[in-house]
Amino acid sequence: MCEDGPPVPPLWRRLRSDTTGTWHLRWEWSCPEDLQPPFTGADLRELKIKAVEVQHQPVDGPMLISKPVIVYAEPSAQEFRVRLMDFYDVDVVVTPREYTWEFGDGTALTTAEPGRPYPAFDLTHEYEQLGTARITLTTTWSAKYQVDTDPLRKWRDAAGTVFTVDEGEEFEVIELRSTLVD
């Protein structure tokens, strides 16, 4: 029945469907977890979450056509201390859940892992057209929270997710040709 322990003593409640309807009286049980405030998607969007930066190798200069570009991120969980409803003090931890890499040439890759730098080739992309491009990383974050007034001090999942976006520097995609000389 209840996740966090036995139901708390019942409350006598009066309910009606609208302001002109008849009153319905009943005893209503509630669980201990129902007494804790929810941390909603709207609360999550109010946090100042720092975007995870796009990383790629090679780092500087142009990228070569038809050669793999390694992409990766170096994410970390972020912690916040907030106040809900001007009463509840809450600890919140946001964690990256998903990464969407847009390569600036109309292709994208969505992963649960952030990738790793060279010598790993976990996440790569090969450009097939000459021109300019920019890699953009959209990170999806989920959160858990803990309310100070919760006697169990239990971490609970926050409702919803939030996104951050980081745009990398623009670069050229070029082709190198070798020429035989005397």
PDB file of C-alpha atoms in Angstrom:
ATOM      1  CA  MET A   1       0.000   0.000   0.000  1.00  0.00           C
ATOM      2  CA  CYS A   2       2.382   2.740   1.163  1.00  0.00           C
ATOM      3  CA  GLU A   3       5.975   2.942  -0.031  1.00  0.00           C
ATOM      4  CA  ASP A   4       7.489   4.678   3.018  1.00  0.00           C
ATOM      5  CA  GLY A   5       5.695   2.909   5.866  1.00  0.00           C
ATOM      6  CA  PRO A   6       2.225   2.410   7.279  1.00  0.00           C
ATOM      7  CA  PRO A   7      -0.547   4.878   6.406  1.00  0.00           C
ATOM      8  CA  VAL A   8      -0.857   7.911   8.626  1.00  0.00           C
ATOM      9  CA  PRO A   9      -4.061   8.302  10.675  1.00  0.00           C
ATOM     10  CA  PRO A  10      -7.071   9.095   8.508  1.00  0.00           C
ATOM     11  CA  LEU A  11      -8.372  12.582   7.933  1.00  0.00           C
ATOM     12  CA  TRP A  12     -12.048  13.473   7.775  1.00  0.00           C
ATOM     13  CA  ARG A  13     -12.534  15.176   4.395  1.00  0.00           C
ATOM     14  CA  ARG A  14     -15.414  17.103   2.848  1.00  0.00           C
ATOM     15  CA  LEU A  15     -15.403  17.102  -0.949  1.00  0.00           C
ATOM     16  CA  ARG A  16     -17.736  18.314  -3.652  1.00  0.00           C
ATOM     17  CA  SER A  17     -17.450  18.416  -7.419  1.00  0.00           C
ATOM     18  CA  ASP A  18     -18.175  22.157  -7.751  1.00  0.00           C
ATOM     19  CA  THR A  19     -19.339  25.115  -5.681  1.00  0.00           C
ATOM     20  CA  THR A  20     -23.008  24.185  -6.056  1.00  0.00           C
ATOM     21  CA  GLY A  21     -22.718  20.402  -5.684  1.00  0.00           C
ATOM     22  CA  THR A  22     -23.515  18.361  -2.614  1.00  0.00           C
ATOM     23  CA  TRP A  23     -20.891  17.641  -0.032  1.00  0.00           C
ATOM     24  CA  HIS A  24     -19.438  14.119   0.203  1.00  0.00           C
ATOM     25  CA  LEU A  25     -17.948  13.190   3.564  1.00  0.00           C
ATOM     26  CA  ARG A  26     -15.403  10.420   3.985  1.00  0.00           C
ATOM     27  CA  TRP A  27     -12.390   9.238   5.896  1.00  0.00           C
ATOM     28  CA  GLU A  28      -9.248   9.508   3.801  1.00  0.00           C
ATOM     29  CA  TRP A  29      -6.016   7.663   4.482  1.00  0.00           C
ATOM     30  CA  SER A  30      -2.708   8.964   3.207  1.00  0.00           C
ATOM     31  CA  CYS A  31       0.787   7.551   2.963  1.00  0.00           C
ATOM     32  CA  PRO A  32       3.865   9.186   4.517  1.00  0.00           C
ATOM     33  CA  GLU A  33       5.273   9.906   1.036  1.00  0.00           C
ATOM     34  CA  ASP A  34       2.105  11.879   0.188  1.00  0.00           C
ATOM     35  CA  LEU A  35       3.024  14.383   2.900  1.00  0.00           C
ATOM     36  CA  GLN A  36       6.269  15.364   1.098  1.00  0.00           C
ATOM     37  CA  PRO A  37       6.130  18.127  -1.521  1.00  0.00           C
ATOM     38  CA  PRO A  38       6.737  17.072  -5.142  1.00  0.00           C
ATOM     39  CA  PHE A  39       9.635  18.501  -7.119  1.00  0.00           C
ATOM     40  CA  THR A  40       7.972  19.249 -10.442  1.00  0.00           C
ATOM     41  CA  GLY A  41       9.248  19.742 -13.973  1.00  0.00           C
ATOM     42  CA  ALA A  42       8.617  23.483 -13.526  1.00  0.00           C
ATOM     43  CA  ASP A  43      10.829  23.472 -10.399  1.00  0.00           C
ATOM     44  CA  LEU A  44      13.505  21.600 -12.365  1.00  0.00           C
ATOM     45  CA  ARG A  45      13.448  24.179 -15.189  1.00  0.00           C
ATOM     46  CA  GLU A  46      14.119  26.987 -12.680  1.00  0.00           C
ATOM     47  CA  LEU A  47      17.519  25.535 -11.733  1.00  0.00           C
ATOM     48  CA  LYS A  48      20.581  27.156 -13.320  1.00  0.00           C
ATOM     49  CA  ILE A  49      22.064  23.982 -14.793  1.00  0.00           C
ATOM     50  CA  LYS A  50      25.410  24.509 -16.486  1.00  0.00           C
ATOM     51  CA  ALA A  51      25.512  23.041 -20.010  1.00  0.00           C
ATOM     52  CA  VAL A  52      27.932  20.219 -20.775  1.00  0.00           C
ATOM     53  CA  GLU A  53      30.508  21.491 -23.277  1.00  0.00           C
ATOM     54  CA  VAL A  54      31.026  19.943 -26.709  1.00  0.00           C
ATOM     55  CA  GLN A  55      34.428  18.272 -27.007  1.00  0.00           C
ATOM     56  CA  HIS A  56      35.854  16.955 -30.265  1.00  0.00           C
ATOM     57  CA  GLN A  57      39.113  15.664 -31.672  1.00  0.00           C
ATOM     58  CA  PRO A  58      40.919  16.957 -33.583  1.00  0.00           C
ATOM     59  CA  VAL A  59      40.486  19.988 -31.359  1.00  0.00           C
ATOM     60  CA  ASP A  60      41.648  22.877 -33.540  1.00  0.00           C
ATOM     61  CA  GLY A  61      41.779  23.613 -37.215  1.00  0.00           C
ATOM     62  CA  PRO A  62      39.769  22.151 -40.018  1.00  0.00           C
ATOM     63  CA  MET A  63      38.257  18.662 -40.067  1.00  0.00           C
ATOM     64  CA  LEU A  64      39.098  16.308 -42.905  1.00  0.00           C
ATOM     65  CA  ILE A  65      36.370  14.987 -45.137  1.00  0.00           C
ATOM     66  CA  SER A  66      35.777  11.202 -44.776  1.00  0.00           C
ATOM     67  CA  LYS A  67      37.931  10.987 -41.627  1.00  0.00           C
ATOM     68  CA  PRO A  68      36.345  10.297 -38.228  1.00  0.00           C
ATOM     69  CA  VAL A  69      35.881  13.172 -35.810  1.00  0.00           C
ATOM     70  CA  ILE A  70      35.732  11.928 -32.210  1.00  0.00           C
ATOM     71  CA  VAL A  71      33.068  13.624 -30.072  1.00  0.00           C
ATOM     72  CA  TYR A  72      32.723  13.365 -26.307  1.00  0.00           C
ATOM     73  CA  ALA A  73      31.554  15.255 -23.236  1.00  0.00           C
ATOM     74  CA  GLU A  74      32.849  15.459 -19.692  1.00  0.00           C
ATOM     75  CA  PRO A  75      29.643  15.673 -17.672  1.00  0.00           C
ATOM     76  CA  SER A  76      29.213  15.690 -13.942  1.00  0.00           C
ATOM     77  CA  ALA A  77      26.238  15.728 -11.633  1.00  0.00           C
ATOM     78  CA  GLN A  78      25.290  19.156 -10.315  1.00  0.00           C
ATOM     79  CA  GLU A  79      23.955  19.850  -6.827  1.00  0.00           C
ATOM     80  CA  PHE A  80      21.514  22.564  -5.770  1.00  0.00           C
ATOM     81  CA  ARG A  81      19.933  23.734  -2.542  1.00  0.00           C
ATOM     82  CA  VAL A  82      16.470  25.236  -3.091  1.00  0.00           C
ATOM     83  CA  ARG A  83      13.386  26.259  -1.169  1.00  0.00           C
ATOM     84  CA  LEU A  84       9.954  25.024  -2.250  1.00  0.00           C
ATOM     85  CA  MET A  85       6.738  26.891  -1.450  1.00  0.00           C
ATOM     86  CA  ASP A  86       8.669  29.212   0.886  1.00  0.00           C
ATOM     87  CA  PHE A  87       8.719  26.435   3.461  1.00  0.00           C
ATOM     88  CA  TYR A  88      10.561  23.263   2.403  1.00  0.00           C
ATOM     89  CA  ASP A  89      14.360  23.193   2.106  1.00  0.00           C
ATOM     90  CA  VAL A  90      15.374  20.693  -0.548  1.00  0.00           C
ATOM     91  CA  ASP A  91      18.622  19.206  -1.881  1.00  0.00           C
ATOM     92  CA  VAL A  92      18.522  18.476  -5.617  1.00  0.00           C
ATOM     93  CA  VAL A  93      21.011  16.514  -7.723  1.00  0.00           C
ATOM     94  CA  VAL A  94      20.710  16.684 -11.521  1.00  0.00           C
ATOM     95  CA  THR A  95      22.402  14.022 -13.620  1.00  0.00           C
ATOM     96  CA  PRO A  96      22.898  13.808 -17.387  1.00  0.00           C
ATOM     97  CA  ARG A  97      20.732  11.073 -18.877  1.00  0.00           C
ATOM     98  CA  GLU A  98      21.052  11.452 -22.646  1.00  0.00           C
ATOM     99  CA  TYR A  99      23.247  13.256 -25.177  1.00  0.00           C
ATOM    100  CA  THR A 100      22.184  14.391 -28.647  1.00  0.00           C
ATOM    101  CA  TRP A 101      24.996  15.431 -30.981  1.00  0.00           C
ATOM    102  CA  GLU A 102      24.035  17.509 -34.027  1.00  0.00           C
ATOM    103  CA  PHE A 103      26.925  17.682 -36.477  1.00  0.00           C
ATOM    104  CA  GLY A 104      25.896  20.708 -38.535  1.00  0.00           C
ATOM    105  CA  ASP A 105      25.431  18.699 -41.725  1.00  0.00           C
ATOM    106  CA  GLY A 106      21.890  17.481 -41.093  1.00  0.00           C
ATOM    107  CA  THR A 107      22.867  14.371 -39.120  1.00  0.00           C
ATOM    108  CA  ALA A 108      22.497  13.686 -35.406  1.00  0.00           C
ATOM    109  CA  LEU A 109      23.394  10.965 -32.917  1.00  0.00           C
ATOM    110  CA  THR A 110      21.635  10.304 -29.595  1.00  0.00           C
ATOM    111  CA  THR A 111      23.437   8.271 -26.919  1.00  0.00           C
ATOM    112  CA  ALA A 112      23.187   7.394 -23.253  1.00  0.00           C
ATOM    113  CA  GLU A 113      26.975   7.587 -22.922  1.00  0.00           C
ATOM    114  CA  PRO A 114      29.091  10.768 -23.185  1.00  0.00           C
ATOM    115  CA  GLY A 115      31.885   9.151 -25.205  1.00  0.00           C
ATOM    116  CA  ARG A 116      35.622   9.314 -24.488  1.00  0.00           C
ATOM    117  CA  PRO A 117      38.621  11.085 -26.035  1.00  0.00           C
ATOM    118  CA  TYR A 118      41.246   9.451 -28.246  1.00  0.00           C
ATOM    119  CA  PRO A 119      42.350   6.631 -28.330  1.00  0.00           C
ATOM    120  CA  ALA A 120      38.708   5.616 -27.849  1.00  0.00           C
ATOM    121  CA  PHE A 121      36.495   5.881 -30.899  1.00  0.00           C
ATOM    122  CA  ASP A 122      33.188   5.466 -29.005  1.00  0.00           C
ATOM    123  CA  LEU A 123      31.366   8.311 -30.761  1.00  0.00           C
ATOM    124  CA  THR A 124      32.517   9.471 -34.170  1.00  0.00           C
ATOM    125  CA  HIS A 125      31.195  11.259 -37.229  1.00  0.00           C
ATOM    126  CA  GLU A 126      32.527  11.494 -40.771  1.00  0.00           C
ATOM    127  CA  TYR A 127      31.694  14.548 -42.840  1.00  0.00           C
ATOM    128  CA  GLU A 128      30.853  13.843 -46.480  1.00  0.00           C
ATOM    129  CA  GLN A 129      30.547  17.437 -47.734  1.00  0.00           C
ATOM    130  CA  LEU A 130      33.022  20.298 -47.827  1.00  0.00           C
ATOM    131  CA  GLY A 131      32.038  23.527 -46.075  1.00  0.00           C
ATOM    132  CA  THR A 132      31.582  24.877 -42.570  1.00  0.00           C
ATOM    133  CA  ALA A 133      30.031  23.005 -39.667  1.00  0.00           C
ATOM    134  CA  ARG A 134      29.428  23.319 -35.943  1.00  0.00           C
ATOM    135  CA  ILE A 135      28.773  20.508 -33.467  1.00  0.00           C
ATOM    136  CA  THR A 136      25.929  21.148 -31.014  1.00  0.00           C
ATOM    137  CA  LEU A 137      25.337  19.056 -27.885  1.00  0.00           C
ATOM    138  CA  THR A 138      21.920  18.863 -26.256  1.00  0.00           C
ATOM    139  CA  THR A 139      22.055  17.174 -22.845  1.00  0.00           C
ATOM    140  CA  THR A 140      18.923  15.778 -21.188  1.00  0.00           C
ATOM    141  CA  TRP A 141      19.016  15.924 -17.380  1.00  0.00           C
ATOM    142  CA  SER A 142      16.962  14.073 -14.780  1.00  0.00           C
ATOM    143  CA  ALA A 143      16.927  14.836 -11.069  1.00  0.00           C
ATOM    144  CA  LYS A 144      16.448  13.395  -7.627  1.00  0.00           C
ATOM    145  CA  TYR A 145      15.622  15.396  -4.521  1.00  0.00           C
ATOM    146  CA  GLN A 146      15.589  15.091  -0.745  1.00  0.00           C
ATOM    147  CA  VAL A 147      13.358  17.173   1.545  1.00  0.00           C
ATOM    148  CA  ASP A 148      14.768  18.273   4.908  1.00  0.00           C
ATOM    149  CA  THR A 149      11.462  17.607   6.698  1.00  0.00           C
ATOM    150  CA  ASP A 150      11.274  13.997   5.432  1.00  0.00           C
ATOM    151  CA  PRO A 151      11.945  11.821   8.499  1.00  0.00           C
ATOM    152  CA  LEU A 152      13.324   9.066   6.228  1.00  0.00           C
ATOM    153  CA  ARG A 153      15.631  11.523   4.348  1.00  0.00           C
ATOM    154  CA  LYS A 154      14.776   9.532   1.232  1.00  0.00           C
ATOM    155  CA  TRP A 155      15.947  10.530  -2.249  1.00  0.00           C
ATOM    156  CA  ARG A 156      12.973  10.797  -4.607  1.00  0.00           C
ATOM    157  CA  ASP A 157      12.829  11.139  -8.384  1.00  0.00           C
ATOM    158  CA  ALA A 158      11.810  14.567  -9.642  1.00  0.00           C
ATOM    159  CA  ALA A 159       9.100  14.774 -12.267  1.00  0.00           C
ATOM    160  CA  GLY A 160      10.193  15.481 -15.825  1.00  0.00           C
ATOM    161  CA  THR A 161      13.492  16.324 -17.468  1.00  0.00           C
ATOM    162  CA  VAL A 162      15.291  19.469 -18.557  1.00  0.00           C
ATOM    163  CA  PHE A 163      17.643  20.216 -21.464  1.00  0.00           C
ATOM    164  CA  THR A 164      20.816  22.255 -21.857  1.00  0.00           C
ATOM    165  CA  VAL A 165      22.478  23.132 -25.169  1.00  0.00           C
ATOM    166  CA  ASP A 166      26.105  23.918 -25.960  1.00  0.00           C
ATOM    167  CA  GLU A 167      27.275  24.995 -29.410  1.00  0.00           C
ATOM    168  CA  GLY A 168      30.866  24.248 -30.301  1.00  0.00           C
ATOM    169  CA  GLU A 169      33.072  26.507 -32.395  1.00  0.00           C
ATOM    170  CA  GLU A 170      32.490  26.655 -36.137  1.00  0.00           C
ATOM    171  CA  PHE A 171      35.126  24.883 -38.274  1.00  0.00           C
ATOM    172  CA  GLU A 172      35.897  24.096 -41.908  1.00  0.00           C
ATOM    173  CA  VAL A 173      35.540  20.658 -43.440  1.00  0.00           C
ATOM    174  CA  ILE A 174      38.279  20.344 -46.044  1.00  0.00           C
ATOM    175  CA  GLU A 175      39.825  17.810 -48.375  1.00  0.00           C
ATOM    176  CA  LEU A 176      43.570  17.276 -48.605  1.00  0.00           C
ATOM    177  CA  ARG A 177      45.090  15.895 -51.787  1.00  0.00           C
ATOM    178  CA  SER A 178      48.614  14.717 -52.228  1.00  0.00           C
ATOM    179  CA  THR A 179      50.568  15.727 -55.280  1.00  0.00           C
ATOM    180  CA  LEU A 180      53.604  13.929 -56.624  1.00  0.00           C
ATOM    181  CA  VAL A 181      56.454  16.264 -57.487  1.00  0.00           C
ATOM    182  CA  ASP A 182      59.821  15.773 -59.028  1.00  0.00           C
TER     183      ASP A 182
END
